[in-house]
Structures are given as C-alpha cells and as structure tokens.
Coordinates of C-alpha atoms in Angstrom, one line a residue:
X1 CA 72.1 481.8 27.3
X2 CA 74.5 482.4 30.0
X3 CA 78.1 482.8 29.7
X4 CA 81.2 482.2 31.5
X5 CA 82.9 486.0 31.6
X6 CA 86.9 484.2 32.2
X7 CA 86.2 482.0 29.0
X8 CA 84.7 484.4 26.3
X9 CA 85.6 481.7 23.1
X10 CA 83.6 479.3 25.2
X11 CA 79.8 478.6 24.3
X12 CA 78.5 476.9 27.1
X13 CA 75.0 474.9 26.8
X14 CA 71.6 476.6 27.4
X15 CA 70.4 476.5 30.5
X16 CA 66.8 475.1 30.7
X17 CA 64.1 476.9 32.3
X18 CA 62.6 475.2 35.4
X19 CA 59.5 477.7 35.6
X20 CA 61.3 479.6 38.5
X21 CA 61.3 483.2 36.7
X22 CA 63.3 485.4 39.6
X23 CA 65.8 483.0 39.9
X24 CA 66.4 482.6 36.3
X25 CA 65.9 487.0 36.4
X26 CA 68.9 486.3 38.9
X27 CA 71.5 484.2 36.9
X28 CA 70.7 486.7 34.2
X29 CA 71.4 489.8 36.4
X30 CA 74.3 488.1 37.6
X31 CA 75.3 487.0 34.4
X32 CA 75.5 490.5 33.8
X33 CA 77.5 491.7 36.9
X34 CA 80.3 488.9 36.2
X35 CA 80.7 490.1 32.2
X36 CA 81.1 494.0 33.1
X37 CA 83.3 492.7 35.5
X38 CA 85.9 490.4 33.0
X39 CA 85.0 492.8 30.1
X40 CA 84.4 496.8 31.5
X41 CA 83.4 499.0 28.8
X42 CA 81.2 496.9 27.2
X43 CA 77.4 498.7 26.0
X44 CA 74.0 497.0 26.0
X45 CA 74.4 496.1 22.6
X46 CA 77.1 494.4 23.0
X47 CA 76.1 492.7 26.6
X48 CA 73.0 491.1 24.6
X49 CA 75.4 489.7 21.4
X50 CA 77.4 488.3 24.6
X51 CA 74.8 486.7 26.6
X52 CA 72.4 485.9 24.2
X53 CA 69.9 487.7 25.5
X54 CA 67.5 490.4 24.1
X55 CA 68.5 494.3 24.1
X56 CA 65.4 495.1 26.2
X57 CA 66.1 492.2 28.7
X58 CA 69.6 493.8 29.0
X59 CA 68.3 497.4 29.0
X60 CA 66.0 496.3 31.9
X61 CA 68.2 495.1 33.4
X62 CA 70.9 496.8 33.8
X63 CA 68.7 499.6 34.7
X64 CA 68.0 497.7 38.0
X65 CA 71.4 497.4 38.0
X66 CA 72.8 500.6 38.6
X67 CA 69.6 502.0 40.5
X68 CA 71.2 499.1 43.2
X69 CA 74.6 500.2 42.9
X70 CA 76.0 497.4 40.9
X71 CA 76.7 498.9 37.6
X72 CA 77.7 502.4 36.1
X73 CA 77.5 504.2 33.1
X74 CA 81.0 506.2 31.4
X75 CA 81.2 508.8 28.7
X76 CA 79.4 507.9 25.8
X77 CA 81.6 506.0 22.9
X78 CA 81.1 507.0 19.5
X79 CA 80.8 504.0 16.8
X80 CA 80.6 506.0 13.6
X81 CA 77.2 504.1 13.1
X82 CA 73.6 506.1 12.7
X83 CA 71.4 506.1 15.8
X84 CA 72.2 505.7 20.0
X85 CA 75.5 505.9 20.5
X86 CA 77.1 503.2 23.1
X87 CA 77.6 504.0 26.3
X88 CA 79.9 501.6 28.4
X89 CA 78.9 500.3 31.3
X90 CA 81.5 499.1 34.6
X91 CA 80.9 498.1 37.8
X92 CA 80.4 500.9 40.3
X93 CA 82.7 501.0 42.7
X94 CA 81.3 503.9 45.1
X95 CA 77.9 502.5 46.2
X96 CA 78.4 498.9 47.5
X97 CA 80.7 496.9 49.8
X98 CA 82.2 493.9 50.6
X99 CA 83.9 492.7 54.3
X100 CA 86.3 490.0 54.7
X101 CA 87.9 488.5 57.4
X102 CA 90.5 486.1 58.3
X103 CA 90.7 484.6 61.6
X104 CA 94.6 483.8 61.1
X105 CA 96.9 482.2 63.7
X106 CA 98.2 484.7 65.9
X107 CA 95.3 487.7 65.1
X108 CA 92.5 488.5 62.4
X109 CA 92.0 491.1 60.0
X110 CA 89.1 492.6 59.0
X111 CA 88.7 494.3 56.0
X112 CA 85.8 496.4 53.4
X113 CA 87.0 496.6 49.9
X114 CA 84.2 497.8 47.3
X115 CA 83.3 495.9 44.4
X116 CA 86.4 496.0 42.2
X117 CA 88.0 494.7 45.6
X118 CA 89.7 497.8 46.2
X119 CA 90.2 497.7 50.1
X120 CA 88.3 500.7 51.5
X121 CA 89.2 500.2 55.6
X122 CA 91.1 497.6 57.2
X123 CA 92.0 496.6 60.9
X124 CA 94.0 494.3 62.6
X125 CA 92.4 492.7 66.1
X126 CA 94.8 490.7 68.9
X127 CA 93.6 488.0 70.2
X128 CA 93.1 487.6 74.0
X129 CA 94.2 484.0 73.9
X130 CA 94.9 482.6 70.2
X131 CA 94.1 478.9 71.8
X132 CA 90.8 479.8 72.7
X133 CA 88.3 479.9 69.3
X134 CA 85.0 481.0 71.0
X135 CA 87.4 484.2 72.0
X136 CA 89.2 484.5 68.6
X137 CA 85.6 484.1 66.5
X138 CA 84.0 486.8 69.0
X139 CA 86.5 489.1 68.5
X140 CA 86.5 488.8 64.5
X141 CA 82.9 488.9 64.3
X142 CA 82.8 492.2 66.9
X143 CA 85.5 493.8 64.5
X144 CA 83.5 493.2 61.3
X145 CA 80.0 494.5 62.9
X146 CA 82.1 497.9 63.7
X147 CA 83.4 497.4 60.3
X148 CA 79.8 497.7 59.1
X149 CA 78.9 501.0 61.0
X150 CA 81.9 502.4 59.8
X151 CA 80.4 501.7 56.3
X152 CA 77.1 503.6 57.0
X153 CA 78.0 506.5 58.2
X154 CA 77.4 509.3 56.3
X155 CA 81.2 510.5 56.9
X156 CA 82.9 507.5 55.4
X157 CA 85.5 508.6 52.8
X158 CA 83.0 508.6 49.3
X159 CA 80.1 508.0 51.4
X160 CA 77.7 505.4 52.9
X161 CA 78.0 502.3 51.4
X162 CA 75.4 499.6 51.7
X163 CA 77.6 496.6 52.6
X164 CA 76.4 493.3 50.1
X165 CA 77.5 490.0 51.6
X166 CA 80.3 489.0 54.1
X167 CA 83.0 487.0 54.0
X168 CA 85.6 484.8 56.8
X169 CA 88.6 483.1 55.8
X170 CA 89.8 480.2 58.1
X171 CA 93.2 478.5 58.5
X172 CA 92.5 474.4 58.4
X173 CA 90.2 472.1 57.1
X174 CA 86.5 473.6 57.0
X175 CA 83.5 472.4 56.0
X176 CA 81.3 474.4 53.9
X177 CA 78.1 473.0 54.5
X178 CA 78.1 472.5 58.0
X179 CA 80.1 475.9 59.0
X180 CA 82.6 473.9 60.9
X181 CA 86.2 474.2 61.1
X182 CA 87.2 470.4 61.0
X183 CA 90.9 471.0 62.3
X184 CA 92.9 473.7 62.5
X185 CA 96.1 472.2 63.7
X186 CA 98.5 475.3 64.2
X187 CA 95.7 477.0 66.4
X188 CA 94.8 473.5 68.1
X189 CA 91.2 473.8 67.2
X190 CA 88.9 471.2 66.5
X191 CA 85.3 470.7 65.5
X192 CA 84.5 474.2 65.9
X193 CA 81.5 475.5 64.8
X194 CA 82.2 478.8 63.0
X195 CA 79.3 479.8 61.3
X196 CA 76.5 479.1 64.7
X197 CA 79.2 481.2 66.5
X198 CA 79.6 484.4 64.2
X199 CA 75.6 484.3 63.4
X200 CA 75.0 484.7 66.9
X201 CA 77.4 487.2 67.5
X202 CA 75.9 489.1 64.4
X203 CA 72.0 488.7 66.3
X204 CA 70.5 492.1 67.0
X205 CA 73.2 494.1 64.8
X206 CA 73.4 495.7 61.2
X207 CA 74.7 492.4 59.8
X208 CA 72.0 490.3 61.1
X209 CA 70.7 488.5 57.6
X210 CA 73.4 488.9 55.3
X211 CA 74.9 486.5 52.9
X212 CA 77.5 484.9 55.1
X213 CA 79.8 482.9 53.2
X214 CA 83.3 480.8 54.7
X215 CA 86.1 478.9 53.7
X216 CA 89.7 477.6 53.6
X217 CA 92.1 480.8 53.5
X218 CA 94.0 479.2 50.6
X219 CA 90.6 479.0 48.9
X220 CA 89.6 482.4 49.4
X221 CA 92.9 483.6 48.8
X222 CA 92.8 482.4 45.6
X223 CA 89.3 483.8 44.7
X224 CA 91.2 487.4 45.5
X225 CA 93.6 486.4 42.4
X226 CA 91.0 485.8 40.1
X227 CA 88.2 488.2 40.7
X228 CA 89.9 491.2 42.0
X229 CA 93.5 491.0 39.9
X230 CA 92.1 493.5 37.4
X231 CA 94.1 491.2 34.5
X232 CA 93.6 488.3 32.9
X233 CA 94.9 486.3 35.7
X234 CA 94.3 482.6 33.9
X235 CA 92.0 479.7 34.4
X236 CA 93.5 477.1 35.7
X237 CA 94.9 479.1 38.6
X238 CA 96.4 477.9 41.8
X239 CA 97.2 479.5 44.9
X240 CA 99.5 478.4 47.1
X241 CA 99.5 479.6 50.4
X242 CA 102.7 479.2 52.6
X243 CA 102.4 479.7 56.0
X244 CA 102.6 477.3 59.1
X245 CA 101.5 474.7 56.8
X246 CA 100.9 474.7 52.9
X247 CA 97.5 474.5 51.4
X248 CA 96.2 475.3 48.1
X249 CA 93.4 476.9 46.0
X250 CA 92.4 475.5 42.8
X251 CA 90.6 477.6 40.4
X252 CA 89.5 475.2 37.2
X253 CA 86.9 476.7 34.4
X254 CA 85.7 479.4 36.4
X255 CA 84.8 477.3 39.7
X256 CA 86.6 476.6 42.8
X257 CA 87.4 473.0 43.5
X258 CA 86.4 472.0 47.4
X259 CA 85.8 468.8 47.1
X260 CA 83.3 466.6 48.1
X261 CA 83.4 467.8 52.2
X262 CA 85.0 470.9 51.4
X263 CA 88.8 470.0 52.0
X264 CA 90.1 470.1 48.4
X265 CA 93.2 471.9 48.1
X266 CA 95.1 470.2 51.2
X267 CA 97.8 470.0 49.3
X268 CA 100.2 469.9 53.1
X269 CA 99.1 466.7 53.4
X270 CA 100.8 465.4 50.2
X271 CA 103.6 463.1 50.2
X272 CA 106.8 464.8 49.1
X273 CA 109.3 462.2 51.0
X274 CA 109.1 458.8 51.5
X275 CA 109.3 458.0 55.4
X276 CA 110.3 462.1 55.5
X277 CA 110.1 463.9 58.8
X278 CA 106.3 463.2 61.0
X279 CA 103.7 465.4 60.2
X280 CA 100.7 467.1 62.5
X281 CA 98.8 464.8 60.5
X282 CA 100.3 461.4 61.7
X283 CA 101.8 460.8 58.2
X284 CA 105.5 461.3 56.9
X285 CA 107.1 463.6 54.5
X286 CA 103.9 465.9 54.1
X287 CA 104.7 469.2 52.2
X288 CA 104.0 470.7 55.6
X289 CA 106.2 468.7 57.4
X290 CA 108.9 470.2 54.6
X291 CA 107.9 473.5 54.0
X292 CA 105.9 475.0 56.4
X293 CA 107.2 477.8 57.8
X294 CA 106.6 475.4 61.3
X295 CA 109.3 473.3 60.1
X296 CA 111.4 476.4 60.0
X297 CA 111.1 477.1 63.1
X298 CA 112.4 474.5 65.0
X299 CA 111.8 474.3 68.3
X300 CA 110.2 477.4 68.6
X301 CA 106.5 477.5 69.2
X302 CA 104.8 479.3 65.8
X303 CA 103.7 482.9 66.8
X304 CA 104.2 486.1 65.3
X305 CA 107.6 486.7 67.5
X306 CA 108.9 483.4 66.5
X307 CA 108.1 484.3 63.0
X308 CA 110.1 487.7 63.0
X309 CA 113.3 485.9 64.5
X310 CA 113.5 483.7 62.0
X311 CA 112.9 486.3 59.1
X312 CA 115.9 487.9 61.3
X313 CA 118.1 485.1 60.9
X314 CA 117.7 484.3 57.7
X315 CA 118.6 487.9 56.1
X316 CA 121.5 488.1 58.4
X317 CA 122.8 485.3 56.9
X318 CA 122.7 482.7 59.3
X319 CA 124.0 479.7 58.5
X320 CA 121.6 476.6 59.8
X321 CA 118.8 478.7 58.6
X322 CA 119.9 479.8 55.5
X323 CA 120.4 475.7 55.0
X324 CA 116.9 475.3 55.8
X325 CA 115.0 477.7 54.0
X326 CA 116.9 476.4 51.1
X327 CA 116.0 473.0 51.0
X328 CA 112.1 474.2 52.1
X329 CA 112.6 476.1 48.6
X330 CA 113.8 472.7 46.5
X331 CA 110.8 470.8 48.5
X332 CA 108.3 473.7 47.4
X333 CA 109.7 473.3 43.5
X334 CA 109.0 469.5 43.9
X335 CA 105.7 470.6 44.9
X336 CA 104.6 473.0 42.3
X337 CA 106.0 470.2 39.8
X338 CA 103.6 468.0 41.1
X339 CA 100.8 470.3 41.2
X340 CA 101.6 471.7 37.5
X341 CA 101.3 467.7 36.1
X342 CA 98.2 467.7 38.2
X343 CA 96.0 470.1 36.6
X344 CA 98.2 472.1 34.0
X345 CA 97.9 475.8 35.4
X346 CA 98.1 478.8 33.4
X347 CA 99.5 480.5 36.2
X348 CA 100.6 479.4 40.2
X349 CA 100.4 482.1 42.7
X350 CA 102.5 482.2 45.5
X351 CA 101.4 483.8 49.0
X352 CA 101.7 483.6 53.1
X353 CA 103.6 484.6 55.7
X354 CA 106.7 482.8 53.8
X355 CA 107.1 485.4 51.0
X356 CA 108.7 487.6 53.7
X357 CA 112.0 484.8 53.6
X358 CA 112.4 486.1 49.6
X359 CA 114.4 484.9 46.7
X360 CA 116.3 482.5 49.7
X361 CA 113.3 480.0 49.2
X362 CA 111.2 480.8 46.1
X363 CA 114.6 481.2 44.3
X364 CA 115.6 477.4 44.8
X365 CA 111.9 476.5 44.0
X366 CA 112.3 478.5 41.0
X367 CA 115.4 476.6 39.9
X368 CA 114.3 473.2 40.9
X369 CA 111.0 473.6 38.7
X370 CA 112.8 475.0 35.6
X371 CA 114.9 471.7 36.0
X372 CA 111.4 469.5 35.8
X373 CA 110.6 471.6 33.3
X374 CA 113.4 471.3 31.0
X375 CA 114.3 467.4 31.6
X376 CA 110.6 467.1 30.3
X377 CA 111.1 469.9 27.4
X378 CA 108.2 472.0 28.4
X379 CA 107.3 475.6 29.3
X380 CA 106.2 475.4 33.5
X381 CA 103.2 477.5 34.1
X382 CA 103.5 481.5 35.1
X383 CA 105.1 481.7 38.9
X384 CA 104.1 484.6 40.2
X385 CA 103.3 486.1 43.6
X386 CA 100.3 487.4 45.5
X387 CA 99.2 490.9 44.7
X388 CA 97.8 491.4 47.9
X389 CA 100.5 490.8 50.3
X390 CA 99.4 490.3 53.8
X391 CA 95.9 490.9 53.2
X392 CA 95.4 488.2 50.6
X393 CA 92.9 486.0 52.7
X394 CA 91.0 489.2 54.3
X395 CA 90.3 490.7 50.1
X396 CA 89.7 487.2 49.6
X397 CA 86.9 486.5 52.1
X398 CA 85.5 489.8 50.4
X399 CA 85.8 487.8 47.2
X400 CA 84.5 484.8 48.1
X401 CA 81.3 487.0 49.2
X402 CA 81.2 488.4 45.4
X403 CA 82.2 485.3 44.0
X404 CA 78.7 483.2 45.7
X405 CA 76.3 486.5 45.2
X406 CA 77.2 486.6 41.6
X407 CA 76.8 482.7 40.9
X408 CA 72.7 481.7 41.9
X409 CA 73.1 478.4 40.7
X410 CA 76.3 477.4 43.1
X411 CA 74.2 478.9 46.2
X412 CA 71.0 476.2 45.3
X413 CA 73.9 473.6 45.7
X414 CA 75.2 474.8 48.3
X415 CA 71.7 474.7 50.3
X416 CA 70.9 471.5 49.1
X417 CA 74.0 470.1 50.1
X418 CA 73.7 472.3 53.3
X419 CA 70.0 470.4 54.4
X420 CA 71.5 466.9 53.3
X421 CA 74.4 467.3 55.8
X422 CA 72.2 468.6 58.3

C-alpha cells in the first residue's frame, strides 16, 4: 500500500498492480523517500507498519537507498525490546543535489540546495536585455550548467555531489506539457518555448538528460513551503506570491493544483472591483490591477530601480504612497478572504518582491481579514510569510524537481498528457 507522508491518519486505497514491476519498485522507493522525509527518525520496522509493506521489501530497499545517496542511517535507538535494535533512518543530505532556477523579471537566480532544500550555492545573473527571452533563457540555462560543475568538483564544500533533477521557475502563465511560457506580461513575452530552448542549451554538457521539470513561480514557490519548511507546514496550503502581479499556489491533499492547461492559481486575474482600474489582461478590477506592486508604481516602468524608489518612499513616509500601499493592503485582505472561502487553507503564505513594503501593506490585509473573519465568527487560516525570502522561487524550482522524482505516478501523467498535446 502506499501512503501519503503529509496525511499519516489517512489510509489511502491500494494501488493495483498493472504487471509493470520497476515502476511499482519505484512508487515503493519513493514512497519511501517521501515518509523519511515528513517522518525522519523512523526505523525499518516502523517504515513497513507505515507503508504496508514487508520488512524485507523495506530492508531491500532502503539498502538501495542509501548506497544512491538518498537515505541515511543515525545512532542506533534503543526500544527496551529483545533482538535488533532500531536504527533511524533520514534523508542524506551530503550526497545528492538539486538546482533551481527562476528566470524573474529583471534577472535570474540560480541555485543548488541538497535534499532537505538547504541551499548549498547560489548566484544571481543580469540580464543583457530583460525584453529579449532567447537572451534571458540562455543566460539561465549557462548559469545552471556552471552550477552543475561547481557540484562535481571534488573541492565543493562537503564534496561532489551528484546533482538529481533540475528545476526553472517562470513568471506568467506556462504550460506544463508543452514547455511554453503562454504570457509573461511584465517581461512582454509571449509563446515562448522554454523547455526546447534550455534542452538545447543543456546539449553536449553535464546536464544533458536530466529530469527537467518547469512551472509557474507561485507554484513552485509554494512547493518550497511544503517540502522544504522542515515543519508541519499544512495541507491545504496557499502561496501567494506578490510581485508585479499576484498569482497563487495551491497545495490541496498533497498535490499541486495546475489545472487543466497548467494556469491554475492565476489568482491576478480575479475580480476584486467591479469596473476597477484596466488590467494587462483587458479586464477590470483584477487583483493585479490592485495590488501588484505594478500598480504601485505608477508611471514608472517596473524594474529593479523603480522597485527600490518606491520601497524608499514608502519608509520615508511619503504621503501618496503610503495611501497606496495601504489600500493595495485592504485589496490583498479582500483577496485572501476570498481565497480562504475558496478552499479553506490551513495556512496562507505570503511572498515576493512586496514583503520588502512591511507591516504598511500586510498590516491592513491583516486587519481587513480579521474583520471577514469575525463578522462570520470564524478563525481565518495561519498568515504567515515566506521562509525563503528572495530565493523562494529558485528553492522552489529545486522542489518542484524533488517534488516530480519522488511521485512516479504524476510523471506517467504528465507524459501522457505531454504526447496528447503534442
């Protein structure tokens, strides 16, 4: 039987055998990985009561498991009880690694964390010409291959590592199965094909064949919250993501919602205001159009410059600006209202460029949703923000690569849904 690690009073059905032995050997292995990984410390013994699966299944397993680099053993616990005593078991984090990327508005970042999604190296790339996405995506994809040989070399801090699967977070509406980013409408791209672009930049070097995996920085953001936290971060989870725009990751009984093209989450696009101020979108009163930190800047074309000006103004006090980033803040607390009635989140996380404004605009989103909360009489979910600042979408990517690798069954649908759309 396999189990959902975030959910341990759940007993989900058996899965039936198809006759494919390695990839059931797979969800098993994995199945593994992801219970270590919500519960460290647990022994063999107890990994089989878990799973349902036998003791020399799991003994065999795990074996593999650590021989790869996936699993470690700790000091032996004893249990007071006659014969072997337990011996816990964690995931290694000094043999394998992950790289993320995000390929943000004004640069990228390019990041290795190892498998508890501790970051091991990071870098920050300028763009030649942020309006160009052939340059941008060359860049970020040059950065992570250098990334990689930084990994290898014998004089890494800890070691070699053997990097596992890759990961690129995008800012816009993507498309998972095709690999292209739909719109990106604060970088002006659109219809670019992301994933043909990277894999032939990756031709001929060290990352050539990996597990590639993309998606929505909101999305993969989120997937940093809930598998690298290290706590019992909640399922539901939401992660909003305020930058430019406003966009969302939704994290409901241990899966990541996309949607049916890949563009759940695009929670800028909802309606907060009746005939409210035009949207990129063509619509009015969008959250974007509201909150986005696009909004707040006025007339001032979004770059990183723009962006420290008005982070200037607004802790000097300035008037007009102080006036704006509160009412973005009352538009945000309408927001998480609406996405707390929507799916009932343990916890919201809050993260993006806009975190740097403060209590001036979560504060009076704060206030606003304790006011829903207590006309209705009810306890609003867990506000909280990200615990990886400015590298939440790079750790993410990293996620998102664990996240697919340790879930078989997910990357079958995705293929299938992959050839269908091809």
């Amino acid at each position: 039987m396999l189990h959902n690690p975030h959910n341990a009073t759940d007993h989900p059905p058996a899965m039936p055998v198809t006759g494919d032995q390695q990839l059931l050997k797979q969800l098993n292995r994995m199945a593994l990985v992801r219970q270590v990984s919500a519960q460290p410390g647990l022994s063999r013994a107890a990994l089989a009561d878990v799973l349902g699966l036998t003791k020399s299944t799991v003994s065999q397993l795990v074996r593999e498991l650590m021989d790869e680099g996936w699993l470690t053993e700790s000091a032996l616990l004893v249990t007071g009880e006659v014969g072997r005593r337990a011996t816990p078991l964690h995931l290694d984090p000094g043999r394998l690694a992950l790289i993320g990327a995000e390929v943000g508005v004004d640069e990228a970042r390019v990041l290795a964390t190892n498998l508890l999604g501790e970051v091991l190296d990071s870098r920050i790339i300028d763009y030649d010409d942020a309006h160009d996405p052939a340059s941008c995506i060359r860049l970020t994809a040059q950065a992570m291959v250098r990334q990689a040989r930084r990994l290898a070399r014998a004089s890494f801090p800890g070691g070699a590592r053997r990097v596992l699967g890759l990961g690129i977070g995008l800012h816009g509406a993507f498309d998972e199965h095709t690999g292209v980013l739909r719109h990106a409408p604060h970088q002006g791209w659109r219809n670019v094909d992301v994933r043909a672009q990277v894999e032939h930049h990756f031709t001929g070097t060290v990352l050539q064949g990996l597990p590639l995996y993309m998606q929505n920085e909101a999305n993969v953001a989120a997937l940093a919250e809930f598998e690298f936290a290290g706590e019992a971060v909640g399922d539901p989870l939401i992660y909003l993501s305020i930058s430019y725009g406003v966009g969302a990751g939704i994290i409901v009984s241990d899966r990541l919602l996309t949607g049916v093209n890949g563009f759940g989450g695009e929670v800028g696009h909802a309606i907060l205001q009746a005939d409210g101020p035009r949207c990129s979108c063509g619509r009015r009163g969008c959250a974007d159009a509201l909150i986005g930190l696009a909004t707040l800047l006025g007339d001032e074309a979004p770059s990183y410059a723009a962006l420290e000006r008005l982070y200037k103004r607004a802790a000097d006090g300035a008037p007009s600006t102080c006036a704006a980033v509160a009412a973005a803040g009352r538009q945000l607390g309408i927001l998480l209202n609406n996405l707390w009635a929507g799916f009932d989140p343990m916890a919201i996380v809050i993260g993006g460029p806009a975190l740097r404004l403060g209590d001036a605009l979560i504060g009076p989103a704060r206030a606003t949703l304790a006011g829903y909360a207590d006309a209705a009489m009810l306890t609003p979910p867990e506000l909280r923000t990200s615990h990886f600042g400015a590298d939440a979408v790079a750790v993410g990517a990293a996620a998102l690569a664990r996240y697919r690798l340790t879930r078989p069954l997910d990357l079958q649908t995705m293929e299938r849904r992959a050839v269908r759309a091809a």
